[in-house]
Amino acid sequence: PPKFLPSCIGRSFEHELKAADHFVKDDHEKKIFLLGGSKVVDYLSFFKVLEHKHHKILASGVLGNAFLASQGIDLGYENNWLKEKKYDRLFPQLREILHKYPQQIILPVDFAVGTRKRKEVLLGKAPFDEKLWDIGSTTIALFKEHLTHASAIFMKGPVGFSEVEAFSKGTVEILKYISERTHKNHTYSLLGGGHLTTTITTYKISNHFSYTSLAGGALMQYLTGIPLPGIEALKHGK
């Protein structure tokens, strides 16, 4: 430990920090944060990044659905599922966050439902009798439009249930688009979490991403400026 022995970070750790530092720099560049998956609680403190007025969060998956439900939108089956999983306890916080950053949080406008066969439905047609498995084509286009104007892109978690091919469309198309922008436009891109790595391999997506991290909660904390004990110990030798 640093308190007793001279200590330093390894090369992998160094690469992680350099990648993350692209998103913690206090500048006026527009950074886009794509948040999906199911770990809603992990994201609550992350909205602090929107204090930088140029930044935006594209919310999907359970987070996006919970945001919509917290606004009083009846999604049908999905509302019942959110309540069953106790996500409704987060609705007051989500309402407060959306009220604070109404122009910087982008939510889905359509979805994919079905069993093995994909069917797309517009948010305006809610409530739905089926579970929402993926974002729809209109939302994919909406997210791509916002990504076009980003100087740096961070993506954490899939935008839908990408384990099933019929509902992998959103995640696959978004990943392909980010990879293309990184390759052709030199947009900096950072991916977080094992689900995205699996999707890239499974669907043979060209890997032009600037950096892919397997870190989870610690990476999210670092991006929001929360001190990490390991790094603090190295800085101060204790």
CSV table of C-alpha atoms in Angstrom, one decimal:
chain,number,residue,atom,x,y,z
A,1,PRO,CA,0.0,0.0,0.0
A,2,PRO,CA,1.2,3.6,-0.7
A,3,LYS,CA,1.4,4.4,3.0
A,4,PHE,CA,4.3,2.0,3.5
A,5,LEU,CA,5.8,1.4,0.0
A,6,PRO,CA,6.5,3.5,-3.1
A,7,SER,CA,3.5,2.7,-5.4
A,8,CYS,CA,2.4,3.5,-8.9
A,9,ILE,CA,-0.4,2.7,-11.3
A,10,GLY,CA,0.1,0.1,-14.1
A,11,ARG,CA,-0.1,0.7,-17.9
A,12,SER,CA,-3.7,-0.5,-18.1
A,13,PHE,CA,-4.7,1.8,-15.3
A,14,GLU,CA,-2.9,4.7,-17.0
A,15,HIS,CA,-4.8,4.0,-20.3
A,16,GLU,CA,-8.1,4.0,-18.3
A,17,LEU,CA,-7.4,7.4,-16.8
A,18,LYS,CA,-6.3,8.9,-20.0
A,19,ALA,CA,-9.5,7.7,-21.7
A,20,ALA,CA,-11.7,9.0,-18.9
A,21,ASP,CA,-9.9,12.3,-18.8
A,22,HIS,CA,-11.4,13.2,-22.2
A,23,PHE,CA,-14.7,13.5,-20.4
A,24,VAL,CA,-13.7,15.3,-17.2
A,25,LYS,CA,-11.9,18.2,-18.9
A,26,ASP,CA,-13.6,21.5,-18.1
A,27,ASP,CA,-14.0,22.8,-21.7
A,28,HIS,CA,-16.8,23.9,-24.0
A,29,GLU,CA,-16.9,20.9,-26.2
A,30,LYS,CA,-20.1,19.0,-26.6
A,31,LYS,CA,-20.0,15.6,-25.0
A,32,ILE,CA,-22.7,13.0,-25.4
A,33,PHE,CA,-23.3,10.3,-22.7
A,34,LEU,CA,-25.4,7.3,-23.9
A,35,LEU,CA,-26.8,5.5,-20.8
A,36,GLY,CA,-28.6,2.2,-21.1
A,37,GLY,CA,-28.8,-1.2,-19.4
A,38,SER,CA,-30.6,-1.7,-16.1
A,39,LYS,CA,-28.4,-0.1,-13.4
A,40,VAL,CA,-30.5,3.0,-12.8
A,41,VAL,CA,-29.3,3.6,-9.3
A,42,ASP,CA,-25.7,3.8,-10.6
A,43,TYR,CA,-26.7,6.7,-12.9
A,44,LEU,CA,-28.5,9.0,-10.5
A,45,SER,CA,-25.3,10.9,-9.4
A,46,PHE,CA,-24.0,10.8,-13.0
A,47,PHE,CA,-26.4,13.6,-14.1
A,48,LYS,CA,-24.0,16.0,-12.5
A,49,VAL,CA,-22.2,16.0,-15.9
A,50,LEU,CA,-25.1,18.1,-17.2
A,51,GLU,CA,-23.9,21.1,-15.2
A,52,HIS,CA,-21.8,21.6,-18.3
A,53,LYS,CA,-24.5,23.1,-20.5
A,54,HIS,CA,-23.0,21.7,-23.8
A,55,HIS,CA,-23.4,18.1,-22.6
A,56,LYS,CA,-26.3,15.8,-23.2
A,57,ILE,CA,-27.5,12.4,-22.0
A,58,LEU,CA,-29.3,10.0,-24.2
A,59,ALA,CA,-31.2,7.7,-21.9
A,60,SER,CA,-32.5,4.3,-22.9
A,61,GLY,CA,-33.2,0.9,-21.4
A,62,VAL,CA,-34.7,0.8,-17.9
A,63,LEU,CA,-33.4,4.3,-17.2
A,64,GLY,CA,-35.2,5.8,-20.2
A,65,ASN,CA,-38.4,3.9,-19.5
A,66,ALA,CA,-38.3,4.9,-15.8
A,67,PHE,CA,-37.9,8.6,-16.8
A,68,LEU,CA,-41.0,8.4,-19.0
A,69,ALA,CA,-43.0,6.6,-16.3
A,70,SER,CA,-41.9,9.1,-13.7
A,71,GLN,CA,-43.5,11.8,-15.8
A,72,GLY,CA,-46.9,10.1,-15.5
A,73,ILE,CA,-46.8,8.3,-18.9
A,74,ASP,CA,-48.5,5.0,-18.7
A,75,LEU,CA,-46.4,2.5,-20.6
A,76,GLY,CA,-48.6,-0.4,-19.6
A,77,TYR,CA,-46.8,-3.6,-18.9
A,78,GLU,CA,-43.5,-1.7,-18.4
A,79,ASN,CA,-45.0,0.4,-15.7
A,80,ASN,CA,-46.1,-2.7,-13.8
A,81,TRP,CA,-42.6,-4.2,-14.3
A,82,LEU,CA,-40.9,-1.1,-13.0
A,83,LYS,CA,-43.1,-1.1,-9.9
A,84,GLU,CA,-42.5,-4.8,-9.3
A,85,LYS,CA,-38.7,-4.2,-9.4
A,86,LYS,CA,-39.1,-1.3,-7.0
A,87,TYR,CA,-37.8,1.3,-9.6
A,88,ASP,CA,-40.9,3.4,-8.8
A,89,ARG,CA,-39.1,4.5,-5.6
A,90,LEU,CA,-36.7,6.5,-7.8
A,91,PHE,CA,-39.5,8.4,-9.7
A,92,PRO,CA,-39.3,11.5,-7.5
A,93,GLN,CA,-35.5,11.8,-8.1
A,94,LEU,CA,-36.0,11.2,-11.8
A,95,ARG,CA,-38.7,13.9,-12.0
A,96,GLU,CA,-36.4,16.3,-10.3
A,97,ILE,CA,-33.5,15.6,-12.6
A,98,LEU,CA,-35.6,15.9,-15.7
A,99,HIS,CA,-37.0,19.2,-14.4
A,100,LYS,CA,-33.5,20.5,-13.8
A,101,TYR,CA,-32.1,19.5,-17.2
A,102,PRO,CA,-35.1,19.4,-19.6
A,103,GLN,CA,-33.2,20.2,-22.8
A,104,GLN,CA,-30.2,18.0,-22.1
A,105,ILE,CA,-31.9,14.7,-21.4
A,106,ILE,CA,-33.1,12.9,-24.6
A,107,LEU,CA,-35.6,10.1,-24.1
A,108,PRO,CA,-37.0,7.4,-26.5
A,109,VAL,CA,-40.0,8.2,-28.7
A,110,ASP,CA,-40.6,4.7,-30.0
A,111,PHE,CA,-39.9,1.1,-29.0
A,112,ALA,CA,-39.7,-2.5,-30.1
A,113,VAL,CA,-42.0,-5.1,-28.6
A,114,GLY,CA,-42.8,-8.7,-29.3
A,115,THR,CA,-41.5,-12.2,-28.5
A,116,ARG,CA,-39.0,-13.4,-31.1
A,117,LYS,CA,-40.4,-11.2,-33.8
A,118,ARG,CA,-39.8,-7.4,-33.7
A,119,LYS,CA,-42.7,-5.0,-33.8
A,120,GLU,CA,-42.1,-1.2,-33.4
A,121,VAL,CA,-44.6,1.0,-31.6
A,122,LEU,CA,-44.7,4.8,-31.1
A,123,LEU,CA,-44.7,6.3,-27.6
A,124,GLY,CA,-47.9,8.2,-28.5
A,125,LYS,CA,-49.7,4.8,-28.7
A,126,ALA,CA,-49.0,3.9,-25.1
A,127,PRO,CA,-50.0,2.0,-23.0
A,128,PHE,CA,-48.6,-1.2,-24.3
A,129,ASP,CA,-49.6,-4.8,-23.3
A,130,GLU,CA,-46.0,-6.1,-23.9
A,131,LYS,CA,-42.6,-5.4,-22.5
A,132,LEU,CA,-40.4,-2.9,-24.2
A,133,TRP,CA,-37.3,-4.7,-25.5
A,134,ASP,CA,-35.5,-2.1,-27.5
A,135,ILE,CA,-35.6,1.5,-28.8
A,136,GLY,CA,-37.3,1.9,-32.2
A,137,SER,CA,-36.1,3.2,-35.6
A,138,THR,CA,-37.2,6.8,-34.9
A,139,THR,CA,-35.3,6.9,-31.6
A,140,ILE,CA,-32.2,5.3,-33.3
A,141,ALA,CA,-32.3,8.2,-35.8
A,142,LEU,CA,-32.9,10.7,-33.1
A,143,PHE,CA,-29.9,9.5,-31.1
A,144,LYS,CA,-27.7,9.4,-34.2
A,145,GLU,CA,-28.6,13.1,-34.9
A,146,HIS,CA,-27.4,14.1,-31.5
A,147,LEU,CA,-24.2,12.0,-31.8
A,148,THR,CA,-23.4,13.8,-35.1
A,149,HIS,CA,-22.7,17.0,-33.2
A,150,ALA,CA,-20.6,15.4,-30.4
A,151,SER,CA,-16.9,16.0,-29.9
A,152,ALA,CA,-16.7,13.0,-27.6
A,153,ILE,CA,-19.1,10.1,-26.9
A,154,PHE,CA,-19.4,7.9,-23.8
A,155,MET,CA,-21.6,4.8,-24.0
A,156,LYS,CA,-22.5,2.7,-21.0
A,157,GLY,CA,-24.8,-0.3,-21.4
A,158,PRO,CA,-27.0,-1.5,-24.3
A,159,VAL,CA,-30.0,0.5,-25.4
A,160,GLY,CA,-32.1,-2.6,-25.5
A,161,PHE,CA,-32.1,-6.4,-24.9
A,162,SER,CA,-29.2,-7.0,-27.3
A,163,GLU,CA,-28.8,-10.6,-26.2
A,164,VAL,CA,-31.7,-11.5,-28.5
A,165,GLU,CA,-31.0,-10.7,-32.2
A,166,ALA,CA,-34.5,-9.3,-32.9
A,167,PHE,CA,-33.9,-6.7,-30.2
A,168,SER,CA,-30.3,-6.0,-30.8
A,169,LYS,CA,-31.0,-3.5,-33.6
A,170,GLY,CA,-30.8,-0.3,-31.5
A,171,THR,CA,-27.5,-1.3,-29.7
A,172,VAL,CA,-25.9,-2.6,-32.9
A,173,GLU,CA,-26.8,0.4,-35.1
A,174,ILE,CA,-25.7,2.9,-32.4
A,175,LEU,CA,-22.4,1.1,-31.9
A,176,LYS,CA,-21.8,0.9,-35.7
A,177,TYR,CA,-22.5,4.7,-36.0
A,178,ILE,CA,-20.1,5.6,-33.1
A,179,SER,CA,-17.4,3.3,-34.6
A,180,GLU,CA,-17.8,5.0,-38.0
A,181,ARG,CA,-17.7,8.5,-36.5
A,182,THR,CA,-14.5,7.6,-34.6
A,183,HIS,CA,-12.9,6.2,-37.7
A,184,LYS,CA,-13.9,8.9,-40.2
A,185,ASN,CA,-14.4,12.1,-38.1
A,186,HIS,CA,-12.0,11.3,-35.2
A,187,THR,CA,-14.7,11.7,-32.6
A,188,TYR,CA,-13.4,10.4,-29.4
A,189,SER,CA,-15.3,7.4,-28.1
A,190,LEU,CA,-15.3,5.5,-24.8
A,191,LEU,CA,-17.3,2.4,-24.2
A,192,GLY,CA,-18.0,1.1,-20.7
A,193,GLY,CA,-19.2,-2.3,-19.5
A,194,GLY,CA,-19.0,-5.9,-20.6
A,195,HIS,CA,-22.3,-6.0,-22.4
A,196,LEU,CA,-21.1,-3.7,-25.2
A,197,THR,CA,-17.9,-5.7,-25.7
A,198,THR,CA,-20.0,-8.9,-26.1
A,199,THR,CA,-22.3,-7.1,-28.6
A,200,ILE,CA,-19.3,-5.9,-30.7
A,201,THR,CA,-17.9,-9.5,-30.8
A,202,THR,CA,-21.3,-11.2,-31.4
A,203,TYR,CA,-22.4,-9.0,-34.2
A,204,LYS,CA,-18.9,-8.5,-35.7
A,205,ILE,CA,-19.0,-4.7,-35.4
A,206,SER,CA,-15.9,-2.9,-36.7
A,207,ASN,CA,-13.9,-1.9,-33.6
A,208,HIS,CA,-12.7,1.7,-34.3
A,209,PHE,CA,-13.6,2.9,-30.8
A,210,SER,CA,-11.0,5.0,-29.1
A,211,TYR,CA,-11.1,3.0,-25.9
A,212,THR,CA,-13.2,0.2,-24.4
A,213,SER,CA,-13.2,-0.1,-20.7
A,214,LEU,CA,-14.5,-3.1,-18.6
A,215,ALA,CA,-14.8,-0.8,-15.6
A,216,GLY,CA,-18.3,-0.1,-14.1
A,217,GLY,CA,-19.2,2.0,-11.1
A,218,ALA,CA,-15.7,3.3,-10.5
A,219,LEU,CA,-15.5,4.7,-14.0
A,220,MET,CA,-18.9,6.4,-13.6
A,221,GLN,CA,-17.7,8.0,-10.3
A,222,TYR,CA,-14.5,9.2,-11.9
A,223,LEU,CA,-16.4,10.9,-14.7
A,224,THR,CA,-18.5,12.8,-12.3
A,225,GLY,CA,-15.5,14.0,-10.2
A,226,ILE,CA,-16.1,11.7,-7.2
A,227,PRO,CA,-12.7,10.9,-5.6
A,228,LEU,CA,-11.7,7.3,-5.8
A,229,PRO,CA,-9.9,5.9,-2.7
A,230,GLY,CA,-7.2,4.1,-4.7
A,231,ILE,CA,-6.2,7.1,-6.7
A,232,GLU,CA,-6.3,9.4,-3.7
A,233,ALA,CA,-4.0,7.1,-1.8
A,234,LEU,CA,-1.5,7.1,-4.7
A,235,LYS,CA,-1.7,10.9,-4.8
A,236,HIS,CA,-1.2,11.5,-1.1
A,237,GLY,CA,0.8,8.4,-0.2
A,238,LYS,CA,-1.7,7.1,2.4
